[in-house]
Coordinates of C-alpha atoms in Angstrom, one line a residue:
X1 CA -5.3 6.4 -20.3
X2 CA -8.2 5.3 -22.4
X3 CA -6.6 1.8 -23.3
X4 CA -6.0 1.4 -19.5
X5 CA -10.0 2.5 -18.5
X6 CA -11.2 0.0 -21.4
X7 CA -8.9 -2.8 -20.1
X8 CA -10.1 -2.5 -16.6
X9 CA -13.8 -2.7 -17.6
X10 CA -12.9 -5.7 -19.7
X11 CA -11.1 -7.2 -16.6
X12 CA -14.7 -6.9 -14.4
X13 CA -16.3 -8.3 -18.0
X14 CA -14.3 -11.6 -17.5
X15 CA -15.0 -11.3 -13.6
X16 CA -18.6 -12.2 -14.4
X17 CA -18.0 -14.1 -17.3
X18 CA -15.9 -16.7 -14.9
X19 CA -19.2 -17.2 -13.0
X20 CA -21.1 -18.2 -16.4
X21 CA -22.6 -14.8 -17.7
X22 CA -22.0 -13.3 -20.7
X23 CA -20.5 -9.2 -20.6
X24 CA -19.0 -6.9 -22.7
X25 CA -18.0 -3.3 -23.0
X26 CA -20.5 -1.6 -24.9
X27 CA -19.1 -0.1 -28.3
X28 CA -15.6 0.0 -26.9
X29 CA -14.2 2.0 -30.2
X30 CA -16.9 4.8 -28.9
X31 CA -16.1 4.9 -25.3
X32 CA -12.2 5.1 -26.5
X33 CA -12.8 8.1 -28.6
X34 CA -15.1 9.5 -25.8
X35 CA -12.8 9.0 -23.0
X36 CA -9.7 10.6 -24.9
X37 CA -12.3 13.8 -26.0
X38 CA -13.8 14.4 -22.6
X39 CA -11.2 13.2 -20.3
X40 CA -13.9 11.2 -18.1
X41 CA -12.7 8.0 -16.8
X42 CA -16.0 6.0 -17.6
X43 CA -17.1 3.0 -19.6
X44 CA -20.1 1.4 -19.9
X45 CA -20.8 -2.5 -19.5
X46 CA -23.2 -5.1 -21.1
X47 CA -24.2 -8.3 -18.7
X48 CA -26.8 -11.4 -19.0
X49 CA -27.3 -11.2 -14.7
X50 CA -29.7 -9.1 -13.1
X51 CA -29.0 -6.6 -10.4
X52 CA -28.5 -9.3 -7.6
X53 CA -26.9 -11.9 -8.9
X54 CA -24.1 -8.8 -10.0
X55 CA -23.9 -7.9 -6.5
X56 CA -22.8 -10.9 -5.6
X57 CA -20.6 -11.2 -8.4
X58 CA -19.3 -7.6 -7.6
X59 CA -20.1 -6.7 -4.0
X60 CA -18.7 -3.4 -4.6
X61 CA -21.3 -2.4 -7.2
X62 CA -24.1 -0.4 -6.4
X63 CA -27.6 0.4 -7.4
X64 CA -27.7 2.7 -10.0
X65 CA -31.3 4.0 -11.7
X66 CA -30.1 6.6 -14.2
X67 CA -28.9 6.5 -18.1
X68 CA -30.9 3.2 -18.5
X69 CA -28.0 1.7 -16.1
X70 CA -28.8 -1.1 -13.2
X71 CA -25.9 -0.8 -11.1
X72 CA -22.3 1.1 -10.6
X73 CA -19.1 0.9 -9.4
X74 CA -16.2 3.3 -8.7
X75 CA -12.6 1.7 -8.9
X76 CA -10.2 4.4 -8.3
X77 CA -11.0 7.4 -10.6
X78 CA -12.9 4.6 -13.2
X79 CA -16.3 4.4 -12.9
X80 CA -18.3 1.5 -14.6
X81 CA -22.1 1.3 -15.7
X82 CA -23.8 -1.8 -16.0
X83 CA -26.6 -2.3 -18.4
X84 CA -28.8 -5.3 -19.0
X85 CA -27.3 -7.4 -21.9
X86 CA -30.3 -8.9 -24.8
X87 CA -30.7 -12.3 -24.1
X88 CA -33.9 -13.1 -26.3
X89 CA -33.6 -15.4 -28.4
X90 CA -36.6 -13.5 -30.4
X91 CA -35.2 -10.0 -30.2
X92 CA -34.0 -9.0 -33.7
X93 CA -30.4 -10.1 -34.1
X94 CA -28.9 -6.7 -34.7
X95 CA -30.1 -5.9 -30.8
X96 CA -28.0 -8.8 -30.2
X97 CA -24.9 -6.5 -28.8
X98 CA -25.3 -3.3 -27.5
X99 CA -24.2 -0.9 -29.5
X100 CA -25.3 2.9 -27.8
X101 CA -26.2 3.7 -24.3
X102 CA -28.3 6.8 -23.4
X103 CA -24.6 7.8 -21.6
X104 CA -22.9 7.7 -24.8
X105 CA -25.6 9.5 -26.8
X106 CA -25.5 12.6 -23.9
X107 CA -21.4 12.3 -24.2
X108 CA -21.7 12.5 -28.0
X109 CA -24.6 15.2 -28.0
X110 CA -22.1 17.4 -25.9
X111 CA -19.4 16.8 -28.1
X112 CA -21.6 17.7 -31.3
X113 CA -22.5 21.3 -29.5
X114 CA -18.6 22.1 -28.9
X115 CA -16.9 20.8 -31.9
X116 CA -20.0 21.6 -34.1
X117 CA -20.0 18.5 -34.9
X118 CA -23.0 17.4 -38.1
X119 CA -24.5 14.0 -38.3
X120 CA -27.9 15.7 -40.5
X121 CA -27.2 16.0 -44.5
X122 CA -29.2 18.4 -44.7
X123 CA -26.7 20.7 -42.0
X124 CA -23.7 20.0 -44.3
X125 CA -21.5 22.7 -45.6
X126 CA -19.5 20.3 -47.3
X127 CA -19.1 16.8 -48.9
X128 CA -16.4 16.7 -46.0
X129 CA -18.3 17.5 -43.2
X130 CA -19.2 14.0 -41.9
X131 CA -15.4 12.4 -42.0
X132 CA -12.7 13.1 -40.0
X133 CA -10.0 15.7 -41.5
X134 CA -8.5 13.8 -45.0
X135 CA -5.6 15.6 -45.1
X136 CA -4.8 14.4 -41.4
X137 CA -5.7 11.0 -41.3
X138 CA -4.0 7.6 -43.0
X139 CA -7.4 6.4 -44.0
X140 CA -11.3 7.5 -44.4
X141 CA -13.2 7.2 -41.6
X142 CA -16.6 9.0 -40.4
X143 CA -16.9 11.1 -37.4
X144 CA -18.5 9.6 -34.5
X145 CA -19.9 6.1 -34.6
X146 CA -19.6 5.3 -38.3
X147 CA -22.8 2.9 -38.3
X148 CA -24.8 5.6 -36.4
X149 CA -23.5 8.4 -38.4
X150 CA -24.0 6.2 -42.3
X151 CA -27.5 6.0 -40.4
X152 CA -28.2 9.3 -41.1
X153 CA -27.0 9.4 -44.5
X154 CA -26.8 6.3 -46.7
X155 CA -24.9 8.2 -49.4
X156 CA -21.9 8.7 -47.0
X157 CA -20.9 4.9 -47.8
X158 CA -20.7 5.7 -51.2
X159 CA -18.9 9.1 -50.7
X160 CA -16.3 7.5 -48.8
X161 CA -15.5 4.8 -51.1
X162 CA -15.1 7.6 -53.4
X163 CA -12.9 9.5 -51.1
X164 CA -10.7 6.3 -50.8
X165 CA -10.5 5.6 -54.7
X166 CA -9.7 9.3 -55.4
X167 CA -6.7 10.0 -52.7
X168 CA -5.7 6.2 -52.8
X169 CA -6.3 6.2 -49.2
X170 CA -7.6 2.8 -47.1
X171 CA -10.7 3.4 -45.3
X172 CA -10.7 2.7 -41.7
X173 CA -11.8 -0.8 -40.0
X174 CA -14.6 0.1 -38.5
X175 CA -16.1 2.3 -41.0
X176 CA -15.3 -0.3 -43.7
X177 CA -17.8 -2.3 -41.3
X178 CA -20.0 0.0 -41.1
X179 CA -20.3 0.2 -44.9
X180 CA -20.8 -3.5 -45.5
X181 CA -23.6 -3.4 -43.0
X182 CA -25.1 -1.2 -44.3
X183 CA -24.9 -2.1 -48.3
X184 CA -28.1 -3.3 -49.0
X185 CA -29.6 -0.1 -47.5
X186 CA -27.4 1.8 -49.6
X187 CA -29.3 0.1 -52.2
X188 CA -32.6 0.7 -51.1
X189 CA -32.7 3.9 -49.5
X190 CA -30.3 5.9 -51.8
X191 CA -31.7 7.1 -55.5
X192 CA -30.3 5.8 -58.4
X193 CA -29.1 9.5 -59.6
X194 CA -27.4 10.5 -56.1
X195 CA -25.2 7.4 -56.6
X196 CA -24.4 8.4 -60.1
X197 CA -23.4 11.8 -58.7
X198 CA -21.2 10.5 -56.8
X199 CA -19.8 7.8 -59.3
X200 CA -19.2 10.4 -61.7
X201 CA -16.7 12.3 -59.5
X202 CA -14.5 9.7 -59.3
X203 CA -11.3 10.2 -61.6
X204 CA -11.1 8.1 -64.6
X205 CA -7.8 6.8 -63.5
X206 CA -9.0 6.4 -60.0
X207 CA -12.3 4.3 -61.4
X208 CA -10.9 0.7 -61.1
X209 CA -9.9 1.1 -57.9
X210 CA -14.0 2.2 -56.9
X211 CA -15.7 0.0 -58.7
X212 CA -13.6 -3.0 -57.1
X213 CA -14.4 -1.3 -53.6
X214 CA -17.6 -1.2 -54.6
X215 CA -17.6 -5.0 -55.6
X216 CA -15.7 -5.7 -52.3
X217 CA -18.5 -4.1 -50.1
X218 CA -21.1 -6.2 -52.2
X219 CA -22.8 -2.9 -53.3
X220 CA -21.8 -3.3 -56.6
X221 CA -23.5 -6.7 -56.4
X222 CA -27.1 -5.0 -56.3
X223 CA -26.3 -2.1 -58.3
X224 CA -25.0 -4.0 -61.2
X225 CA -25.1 -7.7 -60.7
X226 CA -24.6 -8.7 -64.0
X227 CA -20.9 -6.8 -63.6
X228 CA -20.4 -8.7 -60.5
X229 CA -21.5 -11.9 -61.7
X230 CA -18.2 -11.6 -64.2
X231 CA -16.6 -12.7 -60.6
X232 CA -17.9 -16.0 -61.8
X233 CA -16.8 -16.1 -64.8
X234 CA -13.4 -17.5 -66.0
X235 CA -11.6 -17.5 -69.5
X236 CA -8.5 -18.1 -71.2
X237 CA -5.7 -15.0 -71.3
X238 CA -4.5 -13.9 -74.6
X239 CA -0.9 -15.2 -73.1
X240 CA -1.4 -19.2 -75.1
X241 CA 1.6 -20.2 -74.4
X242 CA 0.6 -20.3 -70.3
X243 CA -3.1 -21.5 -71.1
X244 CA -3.8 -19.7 -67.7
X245 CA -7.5 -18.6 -67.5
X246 CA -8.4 -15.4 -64.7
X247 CA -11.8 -14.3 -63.8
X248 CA -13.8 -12.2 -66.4
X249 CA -14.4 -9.3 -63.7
X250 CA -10.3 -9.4 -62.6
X251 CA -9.5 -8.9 -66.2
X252 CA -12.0 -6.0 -66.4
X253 CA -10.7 -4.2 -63.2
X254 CA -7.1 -4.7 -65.1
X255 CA -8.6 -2.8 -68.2
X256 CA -10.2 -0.4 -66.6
X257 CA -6.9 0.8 -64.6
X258 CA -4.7 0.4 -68.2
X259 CA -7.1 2.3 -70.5
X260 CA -6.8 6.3 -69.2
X261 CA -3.4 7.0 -70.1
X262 CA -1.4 10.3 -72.2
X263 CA -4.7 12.4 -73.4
X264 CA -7.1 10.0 -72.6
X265 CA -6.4 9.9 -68.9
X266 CA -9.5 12.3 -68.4
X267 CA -11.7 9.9 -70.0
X268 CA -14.3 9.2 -68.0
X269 CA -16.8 7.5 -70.0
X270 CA -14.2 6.1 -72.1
X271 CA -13.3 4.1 -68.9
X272 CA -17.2 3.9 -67.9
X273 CA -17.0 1.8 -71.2
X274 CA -14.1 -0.3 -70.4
X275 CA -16.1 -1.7 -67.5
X276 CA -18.8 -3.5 -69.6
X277 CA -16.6 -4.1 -72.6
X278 CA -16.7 -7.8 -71.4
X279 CA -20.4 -8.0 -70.1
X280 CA -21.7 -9.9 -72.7
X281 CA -19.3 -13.1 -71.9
X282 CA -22.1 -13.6 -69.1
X283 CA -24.9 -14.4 -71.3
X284 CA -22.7 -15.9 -74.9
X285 CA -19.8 -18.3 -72.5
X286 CA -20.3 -22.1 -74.1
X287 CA -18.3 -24.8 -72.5
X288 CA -17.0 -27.0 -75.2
X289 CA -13.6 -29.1 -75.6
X290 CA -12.7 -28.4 -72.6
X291 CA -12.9 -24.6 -73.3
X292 CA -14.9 -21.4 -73.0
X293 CA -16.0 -19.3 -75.8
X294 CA -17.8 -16.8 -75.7
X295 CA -18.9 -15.8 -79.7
X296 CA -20.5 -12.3 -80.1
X297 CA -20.1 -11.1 -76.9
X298 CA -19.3 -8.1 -77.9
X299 CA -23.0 -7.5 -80.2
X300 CA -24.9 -9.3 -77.1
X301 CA -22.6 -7.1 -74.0
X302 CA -23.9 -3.8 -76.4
X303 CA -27.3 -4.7 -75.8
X304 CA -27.1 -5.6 -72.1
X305 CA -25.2 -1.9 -71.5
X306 CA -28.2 -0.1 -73.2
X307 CA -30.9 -1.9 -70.0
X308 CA -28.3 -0.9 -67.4
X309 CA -27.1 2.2 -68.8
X310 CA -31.2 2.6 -68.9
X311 CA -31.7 2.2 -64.9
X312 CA -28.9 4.5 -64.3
X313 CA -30.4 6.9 -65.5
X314 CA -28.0 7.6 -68.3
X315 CA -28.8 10.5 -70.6
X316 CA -29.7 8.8 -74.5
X317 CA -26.7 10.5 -76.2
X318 CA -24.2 8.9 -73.1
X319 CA -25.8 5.6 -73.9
X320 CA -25.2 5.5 -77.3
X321 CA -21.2 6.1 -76.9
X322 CA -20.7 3.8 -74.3
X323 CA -23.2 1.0 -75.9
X324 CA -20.6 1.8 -79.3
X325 CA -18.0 1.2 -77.6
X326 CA -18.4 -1.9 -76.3
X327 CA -20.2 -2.9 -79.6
X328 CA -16.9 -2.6 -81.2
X329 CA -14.2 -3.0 -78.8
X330 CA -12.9 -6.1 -80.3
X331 CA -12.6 -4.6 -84.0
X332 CA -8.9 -3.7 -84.0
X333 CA -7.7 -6.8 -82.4
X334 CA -8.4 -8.7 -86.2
X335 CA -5.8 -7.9 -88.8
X336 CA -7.8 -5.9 -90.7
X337 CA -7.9 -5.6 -94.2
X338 CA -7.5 -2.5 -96.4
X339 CA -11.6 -2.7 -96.9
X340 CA -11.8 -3.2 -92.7
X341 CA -9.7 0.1 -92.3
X342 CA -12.0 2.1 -94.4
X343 CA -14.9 0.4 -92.0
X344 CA -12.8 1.4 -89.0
X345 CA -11.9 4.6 -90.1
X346 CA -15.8 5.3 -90.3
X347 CA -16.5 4.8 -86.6
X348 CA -16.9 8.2 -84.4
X349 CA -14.9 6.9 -81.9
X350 CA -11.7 5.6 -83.5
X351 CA -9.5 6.8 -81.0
X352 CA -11.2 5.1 -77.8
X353 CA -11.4 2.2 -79.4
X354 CA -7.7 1.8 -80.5
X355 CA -7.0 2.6 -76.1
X356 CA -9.5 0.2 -75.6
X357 CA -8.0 -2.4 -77.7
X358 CA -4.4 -2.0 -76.3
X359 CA -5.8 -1.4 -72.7
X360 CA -7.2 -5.1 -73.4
X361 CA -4.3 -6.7 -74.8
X362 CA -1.8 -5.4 -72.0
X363 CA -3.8 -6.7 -69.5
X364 CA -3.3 -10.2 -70.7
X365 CA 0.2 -9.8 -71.8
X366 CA -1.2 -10.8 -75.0
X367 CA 0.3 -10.5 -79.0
X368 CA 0.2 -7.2 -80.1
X369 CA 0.9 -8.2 -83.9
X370 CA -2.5 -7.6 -85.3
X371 CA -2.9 -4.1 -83.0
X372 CA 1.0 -3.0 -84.9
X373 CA -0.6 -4.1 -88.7
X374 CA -4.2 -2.7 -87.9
X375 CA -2.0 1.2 -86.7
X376 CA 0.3 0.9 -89.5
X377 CA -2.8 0.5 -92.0
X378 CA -4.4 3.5 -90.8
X379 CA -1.6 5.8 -92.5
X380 CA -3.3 4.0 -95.6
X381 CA -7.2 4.4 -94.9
X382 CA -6.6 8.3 -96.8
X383 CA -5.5 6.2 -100.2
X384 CA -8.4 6.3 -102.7
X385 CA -8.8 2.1 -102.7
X386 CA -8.2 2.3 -106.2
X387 CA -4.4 2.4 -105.5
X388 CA -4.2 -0.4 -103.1
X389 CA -5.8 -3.0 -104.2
X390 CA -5.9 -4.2 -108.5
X391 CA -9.5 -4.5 -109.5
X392 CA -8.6 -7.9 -110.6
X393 CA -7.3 -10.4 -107.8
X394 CA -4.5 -13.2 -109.1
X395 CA -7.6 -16.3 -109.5
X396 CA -9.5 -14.1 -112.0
X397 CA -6.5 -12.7 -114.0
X398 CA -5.6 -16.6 -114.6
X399 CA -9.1 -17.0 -115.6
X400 CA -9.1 -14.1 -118.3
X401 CA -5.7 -14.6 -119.6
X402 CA -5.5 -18.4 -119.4
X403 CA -2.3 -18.3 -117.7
X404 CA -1.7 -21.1 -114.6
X405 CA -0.1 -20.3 -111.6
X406 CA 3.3 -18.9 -111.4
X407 CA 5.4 -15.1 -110.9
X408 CA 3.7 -14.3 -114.4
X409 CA 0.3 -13.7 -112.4
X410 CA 1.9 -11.6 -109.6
X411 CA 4.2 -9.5 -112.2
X412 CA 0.3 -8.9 -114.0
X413 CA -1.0 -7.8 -111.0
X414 CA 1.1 -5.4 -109.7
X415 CA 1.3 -4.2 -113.2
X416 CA -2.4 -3.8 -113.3
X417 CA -2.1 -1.7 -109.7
X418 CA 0.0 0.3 -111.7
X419 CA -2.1 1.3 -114.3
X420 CA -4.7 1.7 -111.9
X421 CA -2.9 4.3 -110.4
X422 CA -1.5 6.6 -112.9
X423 CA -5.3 6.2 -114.4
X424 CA -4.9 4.0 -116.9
X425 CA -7.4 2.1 -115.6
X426 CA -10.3 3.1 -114.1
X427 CA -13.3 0.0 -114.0
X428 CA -13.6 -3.3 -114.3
X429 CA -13.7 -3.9 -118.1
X430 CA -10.6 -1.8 -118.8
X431 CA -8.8 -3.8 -116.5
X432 CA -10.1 -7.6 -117.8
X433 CA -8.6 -5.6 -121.0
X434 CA -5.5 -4.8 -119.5
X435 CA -4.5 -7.5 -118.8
X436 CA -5.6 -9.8 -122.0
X437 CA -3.4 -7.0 -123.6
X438 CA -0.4 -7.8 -121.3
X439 CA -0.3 -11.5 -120.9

């Protein structure tokens, strides 16, 4: 019944559009939720004409002086209100079309004193109370009119992409709308920490999937806009044998959803981190022979966390992890040495790093060869270095035992290793001795 009440006020709508004036149904998502909640037959209508001219238009209208309405007209059991549409050119454009009536603010006034319905933050019982039921519905979507409910309560645009990240759940058309509207005064009227309360509720593994929302509903854009400016910028996938190249912010959202997994799936700032791991390609990417490189963008990215962990409003001790981690994410992609092991091994955060690293290949499908050397070599970082490598390598054994190149010079050196490790020898000198003694 309330498709059929909306269609017949759009039918008088193109009545008076044939005769060169612009109409409308006012808001007709509203008057559909309002007719199906309060069973009343009545929609509300938007025209450029005055009162006359819609009389001729409509001769069964009539004057009508209440709700802000000019005229009437009863078709049946539908009854139709006709307001004056904005036709200043210097009105402000979101006047432009009608959006409430003072008949739709009574209807929805009523409704709020039955179903107890809350538009006021500061009359909520819970983070739920301003979206329809979750566990019902196949998407988010605020109560009411979502622009005039986000209206009351900035903070619900970001609760609600939240909501959608979490459960995995679309959010609904018209609050989506409502949300991109309203992004920039997301930005200005909602503080800095409220955001972050919110941010930091949303599961690590669920985090790729709000931060791209966010990008998508361009708040992300004046939050962080040196994340979003990674949109922008392109390089090469790990993948060489394709030469394919994907956007540097793509390739973080990829990241981000392949870095919580087994017991790192609860990792929050772990994934936090995985987000700027690449934020320093904005500020080191060079253009030459026909390709990007982007040197050090790991030390530079580091530094550019620390400012924006900064106007988060991170706590120091957060900012030092995260700022570590993305100071040396690329670390275990080299083939590390025995001596880079030991360096590894030092690092407080040895574990995120080695997720980071394999979270970064995987999401280029890139070579995992120096990742497989770098985990075997770990088993070896416990080894006193005096066992793994001789104090002498093969260019200065040939230079204190005059011998040239050949097996000779390997066969030395391992034996020196040996001796090295059943203590034999134990410094430098012993072993330029050793080895004069063994030639």
């Amino acid at each position: 019944m309330n498709m059929q009440t909306i269609k017949k006020g759009i039918s008088y709508c193109k009545a008076i559009m044939r005769n060169g004036y612009d109409a409308y149904a006012i808001n007709a998502p509203l008057q559909k939720y309002l007719i199906e909640k309060t069973q009343k037959l009545e929609v509300d209508i938007a025209c450029a004409c005055d009162a006359a001219t819609l009389f001729k238009i409509l001769p069964a209208a009539e004057r009508f002086d209440e709700f802000g309405a000019f005229a009437k007209l009863t078709d049946e059991d539908i009854t139709l209100y006709f307001y004056p549409a904005d036709v200043e050119d210097a009105s402000h454009p979101e006047h432009g079309q009608m959006r409430m009536t003072p008949r739709l603010l009574n209807s929805l006034r009523i409704l709020e004193q039955d179903e107890k319905y809350v538009s006021n933050d500061d009359a909520q019982e819970n983070e739920a109370d301003q979206f329809e039921d979750l566990q019902k519905e196949e998407s988010v979507r605020l109560r009411g009119v979502p622009s005039v409910t986000l209206s009351y309560n900035y903070l619900l645009a970001i609760r609600a992409l939240r909501f959608a990240a979490n459960y995995d759940m679309p959010i609904e058309p018209h609050t989506w709308m409502a949300i991109i509207q309203s992004a920039k005064r997301v930005l200005d009227y909602v503080p800095i920490p409220k955001i972050m309360d919110e941010w930091k509720k949303v599961s690590a593994e669920s985090m790729w999937r709000f931060v791209r929302l966010l990008f998508d509903s361009h708040i992300l854009h004046g939050l962080i806009p040196e994340l979003a400016s990674l949109a922008c910028v392109v390089h090469e996938r790990d993948d060489t044998d394709t030469h394919t190249v994907e956007n540097v912010f793509d390739h973080t959202i990829q990241v981000m959803r392949l870095y919580p997994t087994d017991d790192l799936s609860m990792d929050w700032y772990g994934t936090f981190a995985a987000m700027f791991h690449d934020i320093g390609k904005l500020y080191t990417a060079e253009y030459t022979n026909g390709q990007w490189t982007f040197y050090q963008h790991h030390r530079v990215g580091a530094g550019v966390t620390r400012k924006i962990l900064r106007s988060l409003h991170f706590a120091p001790e957060d900012i030092d992890l995260i700022c570590d981690l993305v100071r040396h994410h690329m670390m275990f992609q080299f083939m590390l040495t025995d001596r880079g092991i030991r360096r590894f091994c030092e690092l407080k955060e040895q574990k995120r790093l080695i997720a980071l690293c394999r979270a970064n290949i995987e999401a280029e499908d890139g070579n995992y060869t120096s990742f497989n050397h770098n985990q075997k070599y770990l088993t070896r970082a416990d080894s006193p270095e005096l066992m793994l490598e001789p104090l002498l390598n093969g260019n200065e054994i040939m230079e204190y035992t005059g011998l040239s190149q050949g097996p000779e010079v390997g066969v030395l050196r391992h034996a020196l290793l040996q001796a090295q490790i059943a203590g034999e020898v134990t410094d430098r000198e012993s072993a330029i001795a050793f080895v004069q003694n063994k030639k």
